[in-house]
Every structure is written in structure tokens, then in C-alpha cells.
Amino acid sequence: MSTIEHAHGHADDHAHDDHHPHGWRRWLYATNHKDIGTLYLWFSLAMLMTGGVLALGIRAELFMPGLQLFQPEFFNQLTTMHGLIMVFGAIMPAFVGFANWMIPLQIGAADMAFARMNNFSFWLLPPAAILLVSSFLMPGGATAAGWTLYAPLSTQMGIGMDMGIFAMHIMGASSIMGSINIVTTILNMRAPGMTLMKMPMFAWTWLITAYLLIAVMPVLAGAITMTLTDRHFGTSFFNAAGGGDPVMYQHIFWFFGHPEVYIMILPAFGIVSQIIPAFSRKPLFGYASMVYATSSIAILSFIVWAHHMFATGMPVTSQLFFMYATMLIAVPTGVKVFNWIATMWQGSMTFETPMLWAVGFIFVFTMGGFTGLICAITPVDIQLQDTYYVVAHFHYVLVAGSLFALFAGFYYWGPKWTGFMYNETRGQIHFWASLITFNVTFFPMHFLGLAGMPRRYADYAAQFTDFNMLASIGAFGFGLSQVYFLFFVLLPSIRGGEKAAAKPWDGAEGLEWTVPSPAPFHTFETPPTVN
């Protein structure tokens, strides 16, 4: 072997080591989409558990009237941090993890477009999470201004508020980078023949979500930066005494906040739109209308923000506009639900765990949608504003919407990720336990809200005791269901178990079917049809 060849051989070895680092280096320097997707998913699971503990603190305090465990100030810190951690730490990173794992596979790309930026956008999250959670340890504690951080509360809190603002800036930067990556990957790296209108629905919903994120994260950054300068640099954006307006904060925040709600549900629609056809053994009904409905929802989400502000003294004209615009969003959403049901109609359905979560999603998400429609009616909303009815409504959309879809996606694609099948019986126990305890927790809140119980209060009138007890018992049951998932479903299915087939769902229930291929690289996405 000549010296030159010898040197080349060594260079190749080094290159090989660089591209496949082992141990902690594999994760710290990860540039492949699967490892980064996995990092996102573990991070979001940790945040889900953290936010869940805070939620159980809230429910423990509300188990009985009177102050049991916490002072009202700390109770409000719990509600604020629970909201921020769940939205920015659990749900959004989980969907980004799904995007990293699945989008390159679904469109036939080798990887994400910007591998190093992908790594950076993940590694911004842990420091931000540490900042956010450790604000509890600061003088004055974490911010108690609610997850919306409304002025003038947010301009008077202690240093925990500044840490929260910093954490949200970092998380926003992470979201923007992740979105740029997703848009570039989908638009530029599709396999030959994979036209936009042949993409799996999950890729479509994420393309639209990524545009939403790029559009609205800077708006949030603006709102919290103005709060910061009001706090420390003598500006008066939201201070009426200096010529500012606290309601302006609400306008800016909700111009971000309403599209944000759709950022947290559109990828869920994508996941459900993949699972329903697979277990109905039929192609998705009305694919094009699904794409258009998703786009319409995204566009409409920008013109409905002030329905969060009906109680701020808006002119009647504005109230009417925002009421009608909000009701209009129900139309494309209804189209999607109709299409899912039409896909199942006369399908050869089986109910493995992913399908259970997807059908459960449709049921509870639709309930959340209806209560949203009720809140859209201005005179009704003025009564229900800031009561537990609103809490019930958005938890039906976010827990039963986003979280159920995330579980559905895990059970559906998990075998592909880990190489092992989860335990079907345990998966079904997880689903039924979660569905029942979720409804026991949040359904009574509709009645509490209609009876006038305000949210974010550590104490309440005796008349609300029974429903609160019920909700608290349900909440602890729901929490335990997720602990069950972690220890009896997730960890065993990662450690080993039954090997997953190349197409994990092609032999379910012993049915034999052939797989039509409308486009290349549809891999295990293609809905099978019965022979």
C-alpha cells in the first residue's frame, strides 16, 4: 500500500468517525433528521411531565374550597408556567419532532435542508426550558401574569418575568429556524414525481404551519420586547399614565396567539389524515379539499384575533366582524371532519391503538370546536369570558386535539422509528384510561363556567365543590395514565419486544391487502386497500 493510499485510508476513517459520532457526541452534534426528531420528542415528553406536575398542583389546590396547599400568588405562578411550558415546551416541540422524523421520509428527501441549523434550533430549547422553569427560584417567584402575560400585570412582576421573556425569545428563534428548514425541505427536496398535490397530508399541514410560525413568532417577540422596555427602559407602550394602552398589548399578543392555536392543531390534522385512511383501507376522501381547507384555516386565523377581547369594550361593528370571521373558520374545519368520517364510511376498519386515538381525536376535537363556536357569539362570550367554560373549551382543543393526535402518531409511526411493536393491549389501556379521565376532568368545567366560576382563582364558592372534586380526581387519573404510557408502553417498546415488520400495519387483524402506489416514496404511508 503506497503512502498516499495509506494517508487516504486514514482520512476516510476519520471522515467516517466524524459522520457517525458515538455516545453523547451523536446527540450533541446530531445533524441527521431522525436523531434530531428523537431529541425533540424526548424534550417535549420531559416538558409534558413537568407541565403536568404543575397542572396537578393546580387541581390539588382546587380539590376543595379554601386555601389548601398554596398561596394565591403561587397558585397563579402555577397556572402561568403550566400554560407556557405546555404550549412552548411540550406541544410545539413534539410536532417539530414529528416533522423532523417524517417529512424527509414522506417526500423522499435525504434529510432536512439545513442540517446544522436543525441541530441549533433544537439545542436552543433546553437552555430556554431551564430559564423558564428556574424562574420559580427567583426572588418574587415565576411570573403570575397568566400565560398570555397581559400588561399591566406583566410590567410589575419580579425578575421571573424577565427570565420568561428571555426564554420565549429563545424558543421563538428555535421555532422560526425549524420552520424555515421545513419550508425549504418541502419546496426544494421532494423526490422526482412527488408533486405538491401528491404529498402526504402530514407534509402539507406542516408546510402551512411553518408559514404560520414564520409569520407570527416575530409578533410575539415584538409584544414581549415592548413589555421588557416598559419594565426597564422607561417606555410607556402599555402604560396609560404615559400615553400607552394596556389593551394594545392584547391586540398584539392575540394577533400572534390566534394563529398559534392553529399552529398547535394543523399538524394534528395531518397525523389524523394519515391514520384514518390506513385503518379504513381506503384513500383519504377529498384530498384536494383537505389541502384547501387547511390553507383556508391558516389564512382566516389571522383575522379573528379580537374574539379573545370581546370584553375589552370594542365597538359593535368590530364585535360583529370578529364574531362572523370566527364562525367562518368553522366551515373549513367542518369540511375536514366530514372528510375523515367519509373516509371511514364503508371502509374495512380495524381499531388498533393508532386508529382509536384518531377516532377519539375526532370526537373530542369536535366537542372543543363546538364550544369554540359558542364562545364566538359575542353576547354569550361576554358572559363566559374568563370562566372555566373557556378553560374547558381550549383544553378540549389542545389536550384532546394536539396531545391525542401526538399519541396517535407515536403508536402509528413508532414501530418504524424504534423497530419494535408496542404492546397492543397496553396501548389500548392507555387510550381508554386517557379518554375517560380526560372527559371526567374537563367536561364538568363547562358546567362550572356556565355557573360563573372564574378561572385563575385559588379559592371558590362552596357551590362549585362537587364538580371541582370530580375534575381533580379526573386530572390525577389522566396524569397516572401518562405515567403508565411512559413506563409500560414507551420504554418497553424502545428497549425491545416484538420486531416490527417492514410495513407494520400491512398484516393487522390478519387481513391481506395490496398497496397501490400513487407516487414514489409513499413508503408505509400508502393507505392499503382490501383485496
Short mmCIF file of C-alpha atoms in Angstrom, two decimals, residues 55 191 232 235 348 352 386 459 478 490 500:
data_model
loop_
_atom_site.label_atom_id
_atom_site.label_comp_id
_atom_site.label_asym_id
_atom_site.label_seq_id
_atom_site.Cartn_x
_atom_site.Cartn_y
_atom_site.Cartn_z
CA ALA A 55 -51.37 21.14 36.46
CA ALA A 191 -38.31 13.26 -4.95
CA HIS A 232 -36.73 48.53 32.40
CA THR A 235 -41.14 53.37 27.69
CA SER A 348 -62.87 -2.03 6.19
CA GLU A 352 -55.66 -0.81 16.58
CA ASP A 386 -62.51 34.18 31.90
CA ASP A 459 -60.41 29.56 46.04
CA PHE A 478 -55.17 11.43 33.49
CA LEU A 490 -42.93 3.73 25.63
CA ALA A 500 -41.86 -4.59 13.70
#
